[in-house]
Amino acid sequence: MRVVIAEDAVLLREGLAGLLQDAGHEVVGRAGDAEMLMALVGEHAPDLAVVDVRMPPSYDDEGTRAAAEIRRSHPSTAVLVLSQHIETRHIVELVAAGGGFGYLLKDRVLDVDDFLDAARRVCDGGSALDPQVVSTLVSAPSKQTALDELTPREREVLGLMAEGRTNAGIAKRLWLTEKTIETHIRTILMKLGLQTSSDDHRRVLAVLTYLRALPPSSQG
């Protein structure tokens, strides 16, 4: 895949570039701020943009705002956001854009195989949400919703769905059969009022149902 990296810390930026290049991918651009990122995406139309949440000039949410703009203006470019800490601002909008989006904590990069797997999954149109981000969202208090009908196991399965795991991946993580996972997912979709179809987008809708139930303070 062809990748653009936006990270103001030079060492990390070059480290990410090295990991991706060693895995056989092409890094077509490097940026230290959101403005340069948008210019590079417009010029190269990469398959994937790896974006830091906080970049110059204010080191606030430039990265996630740029990620949202990329998803709107360049839908063929997948986005993998990296953050030093758990920050959930804009996450509903980004997840709602459909597949091709990931959000990982920077510590996850230390697990090279996990990072590269997430990058490939996102580039292929899937999703990859950091387990710690999902855990923070799932544990946040919310008002009475259809989610309260889910059993602890079903909520666990929904959390792994939010990470972007396949049925096989969820089964492996929970030491269950794929058939059992399929049953849990059908039940989750039914309880959330989502019609079952062959379209994987229903998995995103299930996650969005949860995220939209959170109070604003939990979303950043």
Coordinates of N, CA and C in Angstrom, one line a residue:
M1 N 0.8 -1.2 0.0 CA 0.0 0.0 0.0 C 0.9 1.2 0.0
R2 N 0.3 2.3 -0.5 CA 1.0 3.6 -0.6 C 0.5 4.5 0.6
V3 N 1.5 5.0 1.4 CA 1.2 5.6 2.7 C 1.7 7.0 2.8
V4 N 1.0 7.9 3.5 CA 1.4 9.2 3.9 C 1.4 9.2 5.4
I5 N 2.5 9.7 6.0 CA 2.6 9.8 7.5 C 2.6 11.2 8.0
A6 N 1.7 11.5 8.9 CA 1.7 12.9 9.5 C 2.0 12.8 11.0
E7 N 3.2 13.2 11.4 CA 3.7 13.1 12.8 C 4.7 14.1 13.0
D8 N 4.6 15.0 14.0 CA 5.5 16.1 14.1 C 6.8 15.7 14.8
A9 N 6.8 14.6 15.5 CA 8.0 14.0 16.1 C 8.8 13.3 15.1
V10 N 10.0 13.8 14.7 CA 10.7 13.3 13.6 C 11.1 11.8 13.8
L11 N 11.6 11.5 15.0 CA 12.0 10.1 15.3 C 10.9 9.1 15.1
L12 N 9.7 9.5 15.6 CA 8.6 8.6 15.5 C 8.1 8.5 14.0
R13 N 8.1 9.6 13.4 CA 7.7 9.6 12.0 C 8.6 8.7 11.1
E14 N 9.9 8.8 11.3 CA 10.8 8.0 10.6 C 10.8 6.6 11.0
G15 N 10.5 6.3 12.3 CA 10.4 5.0 12.8 C 9.2 4.3 12.1
L16 N 8.0 5.0 12.0 CA 6.8 4.5 11.4 C 7.1 4.2 9.9
A17 N 7.8 5.1 9.3 CA 8.2 4.9 7.8 C 9.0 3.7 7.7
G18 N 10.0 3.5 8.6 CA 10.8 2.3 8.5 C 10.1 1.0 8.6
L19 N 9.1 1.0 9.6 CA 8.3 -0.2 9.8 C 7.5 -0.6 8.6
L20 N 6.9 0.5 8.0 CA 6.0 0.2 6.8 C 6.9 -0.2 5.6
Q21 N 8.0 0.5 5.4 CA 8.8 0.1 4.3 C 9.4 -1.3 4.4
D22 N 9.8 -1.6 5.6 CA 10.4 -3.0 5.9 C 9.3 -4.1 5.6
A23 N 8.0 -3.7 5.7 CA 6.9 -4.6 5.5 C 6.5 -4.6 4.0
G24 N 7.3 -3.9 3.2 CA 7.0 -3.9 1.8 C 6.1 -2.8 1.3
H25 N 5.7 -1.8 2.1 CA 4.8 -0.8 1.7 C 5.6 0.5 1.2
E26 N 5.0 1.3 0.5 CA 5.7 2.5 0.0 C 5.2 3.8 0.7
V27 N 6.1 4.5 1.3 CA 5.8 5.8 2.0 C 6.0 6.9 1.0
V28 N 4.9 7.5 0.5 CA 5.0 8.5 -0.6 C 5.1 9.9 0.0
G29 N 4.9 10.1 1.3 CA 5.0 11.4 1.8 C 5.0 11.4 3.3
R30 N 5.7 12.5 3.8 CA 5.9 12.7 5.3 C 5.5 14.1 5.6
A31 N 4.7 14.3 6.7 CA 4.3 15.6 7.1 C 4.5 15.8 8.5
G32 N 4.7 17.1 8.9 CA 4.9 17.5 10.3 C 3.7 18.3 10.9
D33 N 2.7 18.6 10.0 CA 1.6 19.3 10.4 C 0.4 19.0 9.5
A34 N -0.8 19.4 9.9 CA -2.0 19.0 9.2 C -2.1 19.6 7.8
E35 N -1.6 20.8 7.7 CA -1.7 21.5 6.4 C -0.8 20.7 5.4
M36 N 0.4 20.3 5.7 CA 1.2 19.5 4.8 C 0.5 18.2 4.6
L37 N -0.1 17.6 5.6 CA -0.8 16.3 5.4 C -1.8 16.4 4.3
M38 N -2.7 17.4 4.4 CA -3.7 17.6 3.4 C -3.2 17.8 2.0
A39 N -2.1 18.5 1.9 CA -1.4 18.8 0.6 C -0.9 17.5 0.0
L40 N -0.3 16.7 0.9 CA 0.3 15.4 0.4 C -0.8 14.4 0.0
V41 N -1.9 14.4 0.7 CA -3.0 13.5 0.4 C -3.6 13.9 -1.0
G42 N -3.7 15.2 -1.2 CA -4.3 15.7 -2.4 C -3.3 15.4 -3.6
E43 N -2.0 15.5 -3.3 CA -1.1 15.2 -4.4 C -0.9 13.8 -4.7
H44 N -0.8 12.9 -3.7 CA -0.5 11.5 -4.0 C -1.7 10.5 -3.9
A45 N -2.8 11.0 -3.4 CA -4.0 10.1 -3.2 C -3.5 8.7 -2.7
P46 N -2.9 8.7 -1.5 CA -2.4 7.4 -0.9 C -3.5 6.5 -0.5
D47 N -3.2 5.2 -0.3 CA -4.1 4.2 0.1 C -4.4 4.4 1.6
L48 N -3.4 4.9 2.3 CA -3.5 5.1 3.8 C -2.8 6.3 4.3
A49 N -3.5 7.0 5.2 CA -2.8 8.2 5.9 C -2.7 7.8 7.4
V50 N -1.5 7.8 7.9 CA -1.3 7.6 9.3 C -1.1 8.9 10.0
V51 N -2.0 9.3 10.9 CA -2.1 10.6 11.4 C -2.0 10.7 12.9
D52 N -1.2 11.6 13.4 CA -1.1 11.9 14.8 C -2.2 12.8 15.2
V53 N -2.8 12.6 16.4 CA -3.9 13.4 16.8 C -3.5 14.9 17.0
R54 N -2.4 15.1 17.7 CA -1.9 16.4 18.1 C -0.7 16.8 17.3
M55 N -0.9 17.9 16.5 CA 0.1 18.4 15.7 C 0.1 20.0 15.7
P56 N 1.2 20.6 15.2 CA 1.2 22.1 15.2 C 0.0 22.6 14.4
P57 N -0.4 23.9 14.7 CA 0.3 24.8 15.7 C -0.2 24.7 17.1
S58 N -1.4 24.2 17.4 CA -2.0 24.3 18.7 C -1.8 23.0 19.5
Y59 N -1.4 21.9 18.8 CA -1.2 20.6 19.5 C -2.5 20.2 20.2
D60 N -3.6 20.4 19.6 CA -4.9 20.0 20.2 C -5.5 18.8 19.4
D61 N -6.4 19.1 18.5 CA -7.1 18.0 17.7 C -6.9 18.2 16.2
E62 N -5.8 18.8 15.8 CA -5.6 19.0 14.4 C -5.6 17.7 13.6
G63 N -5.1 16.7 14.2 CA -5.0 15.4 13.5 C -6.4 14.8 13.2
T64 N -7.2 14.8 14.2 CA -8.6 14.2 14.1 C -9.4 15.1 13.1
R65 N -9.2 16.4 13.2 CA -10.0 17.2 12.3 C -9.5 17.0 10.8
A66 N -8.2 16.8 10.6 CA -7.7 16.5 9.3 C -8.2 15.1 8.9
A67 N -8.2 14.2 9.8 CA -8.7 12.8 9.5 C -10.1 12.9 9.0
A68 N -11.0 13.7 9.6 CA -12.4 13.8 9.2 C -12.5 14.4 7.8
E69 N -11.6 15.4 7.6 CA -11.6 16.1 6.3 C -11.2 15.1 5.2
I70 N -10.2 14.3 5.5 CA -9.7 13.3 4.5 C -10.8 12.3 4.2
R71 N -11.6 11.9 5.2 CA -12.6 10.9 5.0 C -13.8 11.5 4.2
R72 N -14.0 12.8 4.3 CA -15.0 13.5 3.5 C -14.5 13.8 2.1
S73 N -13.3 14.3 1.9 CA -12.8 14.8 0.6 C -12.1 13.7 -0.2
H74 N -11.5 12.7 0.5 CA -10.7 11.7 -0.2 C -11.2 10.3 0.3
P75 N -12.4 9.9 0.0 CA -12.9 8.6 0.6 C -12.2 7.4 0.3
S76 N -11.4 7.4 -0.8 CA -10.6 6.3 -1.2 C -9.3 6.1 -0.3
T77 N -9.0 7.1 0.5 CA -7.8 7.1 1.4 C -8.3 6.7 2.8
A78 N -7.8 5.5 3.3 CA -8.1 5.1 4.6 C -7.3 5.9 5.6
V79 N -7.7 6.0 6.8 CA -7.0 6.8 7.9 C -6.8 6.0 9.1
L80 N -5.6 6.0 9.6 CA -5.2 5.3 10.9 C -4.7 6.4 11.8
V81 N -5.5 6.8 12.8 CA -5.1 7.8 13.7 C -4.3 7.2 14.9
L82 N -3.2 7.9 15.3 CA -2.4 7.5 16.5 C -2.5 8.6 17.5
S83 N -2.6 8.2 18.8 CA -2.7 9.1 19.9 C -1.9 8.7 21.1
Q84 N -1.3 9.6 21.8 CA -0.5 9.3 23.0 C -1.4 8.9 24.1
H85 N -2.6 9.5 24.2 CA -3.5 9.3 25.3 C -4.9 9.0 24.6
I86 N -5.8 8.4 25.4 CA -7.2 8.2 24.9 C -7.9 9.5 24.8
E87 N -8.3 9.8 23.6 CA -9.0 11.0 23.2 C -10.1 10.6 22.3
T88 N -11.4 10.8 22.6 CA -12.5 10.3 21.8 C -13.2 11.4 21.0
R89 N -12.7 12.6 21.0 CA -13.4 13.6 20.2 C -13.4 13.2 18.7
H90 N -14.5 13.5 18.1 CA -14.7 13.2 16.6 C -14.8 11.7 16.3
I91 N -14.7 10.9 17.3 CA -14.6 9.4 16.9 C -16.0 9.0 16.3
V92 N -17.1 9.5 16.8 CA -18.4 9.1 16.2 C -18.4 9.4 14.7
E93 N -18.0 10.7 14.4 CA -18.0 11.1 13.0 C -17.1 10.2 12.1
L94 N -15.9 9.9 12.7 CA -15.0 9.1 11.9 C -15.5 7.7 11.7
V95 N -16.0 7.1 12.7 CA -16.5 5.7 12.6 C -17.7 5.7 11.7
A96 N -18.6 6.8 11.8 CA -19.8 6.8 10.9 C -19.4 6.9 9.4
A97 N -18.2 7.3 9.1 CA -17.8 7.4 7.7 C -17.7 6.0 7.1
G98 N -17.8 5.0 7.9 CA -17.7 3.6 7.3 C -16.3 3.0 7.6
G99 N -16.0 2.0 6.8 CA -14.8 1.3 6.9 C -13.6 2.1 6.5
G100 N -12.4 1.6 6.7 CA -11.2 2.4 6.3 C -10.8 3.4 7.4
F101 N -11.1 3.1 8.7 CA -10.7 4.0 9.7 C -10.2 3.2 10.9
G102 N -9.1 3.7 11.5 CA -8.5 3.1 12.7 C -8.1 4.1 13.7
Y103 N -8.1 3.7 15.0 CA -7.6 4.6 16.1 C -6.8 3.8 17.1
L104 N -5.5 4.0 17.1 CA -4.6 3.3 18.0 C -3.9 4.2 18.9
L105 N -3.6 3.7 20.1 CA -2.7 4.4 21.0 C -1.3 4.2 20.5
K106 N -0.4 5.1 20.7 CA 1.0 5.0 20.1 C 1.7 3.8 20.7
D107 N 1.4 3.4 21.9 CA 2.1 2.3 22.5 C 1.9 1.0 21.7
R108 N 0.8 1.0 20.9 CA 0.4 -0.2 20.1 C 1.5 -0.4 19.0
V109 N 2.2 0.7 18.6 CA 3.2 0.6 17.6 C 4.3 -0.3 18.0
L110 N 4.5 -0.4 19.3 CA 5.6 -1.2 19.8 C 5.4 -2.7 19.5
D111 N 4.2 -3.0 19.3 CA 3.8 -4.4 18.8 C 3.7 -4.3 17.3
V112 N 4.9 -4.5 16.7 CA 5.0 -4.3 15.2 C 3.9 -5.1 14.4
D113 N 3.8 -6.3 14.8 CA 2.8 -7.2 14.0 C 1.4 -6.7 14.2
D114 N 1.0 -6.2 15.4 CA -0.3 -5.7 15.7 C -0.5 -4.4 14.9
F115 N 0.5 -3.5 14.9 CA 0.4 -2.3 14.2 C 0.2 -2.5 12.7
L116 N 1.0 -3.4 12.1 CA 1.0 -3.6 10.7 C -0.3 -4.3 10.3
D117 N -0.8 -5.2 11.2 CA -2.1 -5.9 10.9 C -3.2 -4.9 10.9
A118 N -3.2 -3.9 11.9 CA -4.2 -2.9 11.9 C -4.2 -2.0 10.7
A119 N -3.0 -1.6 10.2 CA -2.8 -0.8 9.0 C -3.4 -1.5 7.8
R120 N -3.1 -2.8 7.7 CA -3.6 -3.6 6.5 C -5.1 -3.7 6.6
R121 N -5.6 -3.9 7.8 CA -7.1 -4.1 7.9 C -7.8 -2.8 7.6
V122 N -7.3 -1.7 8.0 CA -7.9 -0.4 7.7 C -7.8 -0.1 6.2
C123 N -6.6 -0.4 5.7 CA -6.4 -0.1 4.2 C -7.3 -0.9 3.4
D124 N -7.7 -2.1 3.9 CA -8.6 -3.0 3.1 C -10.1 -2.6 3.3
G125 N -10.3 -1.5 4.0 CA -11.7 -1.1 4.2 C -12.3 -1.5 5.5
G126 N -11.5 -2.1 6.4 CA -12.0 -2.5 7.7 C -11.8 -1.4 8.7
S127 N -11.9 -1.8 10.0 CA -11.7 -0.8 11.1 C -10.7 -1.4 12.1
A128 N -10.2 -0.5 12.9 CA -9.2 -1.0 14.0 C -9.3 0.0 15.1
L129 N -10.0 -0.2 16.2 CA -10.0 0.6 17.3 C -9.2 0.0 18.4
D130 N -8.4 0.8 19.1 CA -7.6 0.3 20.2 C -8.4 -0.3 21.3
P131 N -8.0 -1.4 21.8 CA -8.8 -2.1 22.9 C -9.0 -1.1 24.1
Q132 N -8.0 -0.3 24.4 CA -8.2 0.6 25.5 C -9.2 1.7 25.2
V133 N -9.3 2.1 24.0 CA -10.3 3.1 23.6 C -11.7 2.5 23.7
V134 N -11.8 1.3 23.2 CA -13.1 0.6 23.2 C -13.5 0.4 24.7
S135 N -12.5 0.0 25.5 CA -12.8 -0.3 26.9 C -13.3 1.0 27.6
T136 N -12.7 2.1 27.3 CA -13.1 3.4 27.9 C -14.5 3.7 27.5
L137 N -14.8 3.5 26.3 CA -16.2 3.8 25.8 C -17.2 2.9 26.4
V138 N -16.9 1.6 26.4 CA -17.9 0.6 26.9 C -18.1 0.8 28.3
S139 N -17.1 1.2 29.1 CA -17.3 1.3 30.6 C -17.9 2.7 31.0
A140 N -18.1 3.6 30.0 CA -18.6 4.9 30.3 C -20.1 4.8 30.7
P141 N -20.6 5.5 31.7 CA -22.0 5.4 32.1 C -22.9 6.1 31.0
S142 N -24.0 5.5 30.8 CA -24.9 6.1 29.8 C -26.4 5.9 30.3
K143 N -27.3 6.7 29.7 CA -28.7 6.6 30.0 C -29.2 5.3 29.5
Q144 N -30.5 5.0 30.0 CA -31.1 3.7 29.6 C -31.2 3.6 28.1
T145 N -30.7 2.6 27.5 CA -30.7 2.4 26.0 C -30.9 0.9 25.7
A146 N -31.1 0.6 24.4 CA -31.2 -0.8 24.0 C -30.0 -1.6 24.4
L147 N -28.9 -0.9 24.6 CA -27.6 -1.6 25.0 C -27.8 -2.3 26.3
D148 N -28.6 -1.8 27.2 CA -28.8 -2.4 28.5 C -29.4 -3.8 28.4
E149 N -30.0 -4.1 27.2 CA -30.5 -5.4 27.0 C -29.5 -6.5 26.7
L150 N -28.3 -6.0 26.4 CA -27.2 -6.9 26.1 C -26.6 -7.6 27.4
T151 N -26.3 -8.8 27.2 CA -25.6 -9.6 28.3 C -24.2 -9.1 28.4
P152 N -23.5 -9.4 29.5 CA -22.0 -9.1 29.6 C -21.2 -9.7 28.4
R153 N -21.6 -10.9 28.1 CA -20.8 -11.6 26.9 C -21.1 -10.8 25.6
E154 N -22.4 -10.4 25.4 CA -22.7 -9.7 24.2 C -22.0 -8.4 24.1
R155 N -21.9 -7.7 25.3 CA -21.2 -6.4 25.3 C -19.7 -6.7 25.0
E156 N -19.2 -7.8 25.5 CA -17.8 -8.1 25.2 C -17.6 -8.3 23.7
V157 N -18.5 -9.1 23.1 CA -18.4 -9.3 21.7 C -18.6 -8.0 20.9
L158 N -19.5 -7.1 21.3 CA -19.6 -5.8 20.7 C -18.3 -5.0 20.8
G159 N -17.7 -5.0 21.9 CA -16.4 -4.3 22.1 C -15.4 -4.8 21.1
L160 N -15.3 -6.1 20.9 CA -14.3 -6.7 19.9 C -14.7 -6.4 18.5
M161 N -16.0 -6.3 18.2 CA -16.5 -5.8 16.9 C -16.0 -4.4 16.7
A162 N -16.1 -3.6 17.7 CA -15.6 -2.2 17.6 C -14.2 -2.1 17.3
E163 N -13.4 -3.0 17.8 CA -12.0 -3.0 17.5 C -11.7 -3.4 16.0
G164 N -12.7 -3.9 15.3 CA -12.5 -4.3 14.0 C -12.2 -5.8 13.8
R165 N -12.4 -6.6 14.8 CA -12.1 -8.0 14.8 C -13.1 -8.7 13.9
T166 N -12.7 -9.7 13.1 CA -13.6 -10.6 12.4 C -14.2 -11.6 13.3
N167 N -15.2 -12.3 12.9 CA -15.8 -13.3 13.7 C -14.8 -14.4 14.1
A168 N -13.9 -14.7 13.2 CA -12.8 -15.7 13.6 C -11.9 -15.1 14.7
G169 N -11.6 -13.8 14.5 CA -10.7 -13.1 15.5 C -11.4 -13.0 16.9
I170 N -12.7 -12.8 16.9 CA -13.4 -12.7 18.2 C -13.5 -14.1 18.8
A171 N -13.7 -15.1 18.0 CA -13.8 -16.4 18.5 C -12.5 -16.9 19.2
K172 N -11.4 -16.5 18.5 CA -10.1 -16.9 19.0 C -9.8 -16.1 20.3
R173 N -10.2 -14.9 20.4 CA -9.9 -14.1 21.6 C -10.7 -14.6 22.8
L174 N -12.0 -15.0 22.6 CA -12.9 -15.4 23.6 C -12.9 -17.0 23.8
W175 N -12.1 -17.7 23.1 CA -12.0 -19.1 23.2 C -13.4 -19.7 23.0
L176 N -14.1 -19.2 21.9 CA -15.4 -19.8 21.5 C -15.4 -20.2 20.1
T177 N -16.4 -20.9 19.6 CA -16.4 -21.3 18.2 C -17.0 -20.1 17.4
E178 N -16.7 -20.1 16.1 CA -17.2 -19.0 15.2 C -18.7 -19.1 15.2
K179 N -19.3 -20.3 15.2 CA -20.7 -20.4 15.2 C -21.4 -19.8 16.4
T180 N -20.7 -19.9 17.6 CA -21.2 -19.2 18.8 C -21.2 -17.7 18.6
I181 N -20.1 -17.2 18.1 CA -19.9 -15.8 17.9 C -21.0 -15.3 16.9
E182 N -21.2 -16.0 15.8 CA -22.3 -15.6 14.9 C -23.6 -15.5 15.6
T183 N -23.9 -16.5 16.5 CA -25.1 -16.4 17.2 C -25.2 -15.2 18.1
H184 N -24.1 -14.9 18.8 CA -24.1 -13.7 19.6 C -24.3 -12.4 18.8
I185 N -23.7 -12.3 17.6 CA -23.8 -11.1 16.8 C -25.2 -11.0 16.3
R186 N -25.9 -12.1 15.9 CA -27.3 -12.0 15.4 C -28.1 -11.5 16.6
T187 N -27.9 -12.0 17.8 CA -28.7 -11.5 18.9 C -28.4 -10.1 19.2
I188 N -27.2 -9.6 19.1 CA -26.8 -8.2 19.3 C -27.6 -7.3 18.3
L189 N -27.5 -7.7 17.1 CA -28.2 -6.9 16.0 C -29.7 -6.9 16.2
M190 N -30.3 -8.0 16.7 CA -31.7 -8.0 16.9 C -32.1 -7.1 18.1
K191 N -31.3 -7.2 19.2 CA -31.6 -6.4 20.4 C -31.4 -4.9 20.1
L192 N -30.5 -4.6 19.2 CA -30.3 -3.1 18.8 C -31.2 -2.7 17.7
G193 N -32.1 -3.6 17.2 CA -33.0 -3.2 16.2 C -32.4 -3.0 14.8
L194 N -31.3 -3.7 14.6 CA -30.6 -3.6 13.3 C -31.0 -4.8 12.5
Q195 N -31.4 -4.6 11.3 CA -31.8 -5.7 10.4 C -30.6 -6.5 9.9
T196 N -30.6 -7.8 10.0 CA -29.5 -8.6 9.5 C -29.5 -8.6 8.0
S197 N -28.3 -8.5 7.5 CA -28.1 -8.5 6.0 C -26.7 -9.0 5.7
S198 N -26.4 -9.1 4.4 CA -25.0 -9.6 4.1 C -24.0 -8.4 4.1
D199 N -24.5 -7.2 4.4 CA -23.6 -6.0 4.4 C -22.9 -5.9 5.7
D200 N -21.6 -5.9 5.7 CA -20.8 -5.8 6.9 C -21.0 -4.4 7.6
H201 N -21.7 -3.4 6.9 CA -21.9 -2.1 7.5 C -22.7 -2.2 8.7
R202 N -23.5 -3.3 8.9 CA -24.4 -3.4 10.1 C -23.5 -3.5 11.3
R203 N -22.3 -4.0 11.2 CA -21.4 -4.1 12.3 C -21.0 -2.7 12.8
V204 N -20.8 -1.8 11.8 CA -20.5 -0.4 12.1 C -21.7 0.2 12.8
L205 N -22.8 0.0 12.3 CA -24.0 0.5 12.8 C -24.2 0.1 14.3
A206 N -23.9 -1.1 14.6 CA -24.0 -1.6 15.9 C -23.1 -0.9 16.9
V207 N -21.8 -0.6 16.4 CA -20.9 0.2 17.2 C -21.4 1.6 17.4
L208 N -21.9 2.2 16.3 CA -22.4 3.6 16.4 C -23.6 3.7 17.3
T209 N -24.4 2.7 17.4 CA -25.5 2.7 18.3 C -25.0 2.8 19.7
Y210 N -23.9 2.2 20.0 CA -23.3 2.3 21.3 C -22.7 3.7 21.5
L211 N -21.9 4.1 20.6 CA -21.2 5.4 20.7 C -22.1 6.6 20.8
R212 N -23.2 6.6 20.1 CA -24.2 7.7 20.1 C -25.0 7.7 21.4
A213 N -24.9 6.6 22.2 CA -25.7 6.5 23.4 C -24.8 7.2 24.6
L214 N -23.6 7.5 24.3 CA -22.7 8.0 25.3 C -23.0 9.5 25.6
P215 N -22.9 9.9 26.8 CA -23.1 11.4 27.1 C -21.9 12.1 26.4
P216 N -22.1 13.4 26.1 CA -21.1 14.2 25.4 C -19.8 14.2 26.1
S217 N -19.7 14.2 27.4 CA -18.5 14.2 28.1 C -17.6 13.0 27.9
S218 N -18.3 11.9 27.5 CA -17.5 10.6 27.3 C -17.0 10.6 25.9
Q219 N -17.5 11.5 25.0 CA -17.0 11.6 23.6 C -16.0 12.7 23.5
G220 N -15.5 13.2 24.5 CA -14.5 14.3 24.5 C -15.1 15.6 24.6

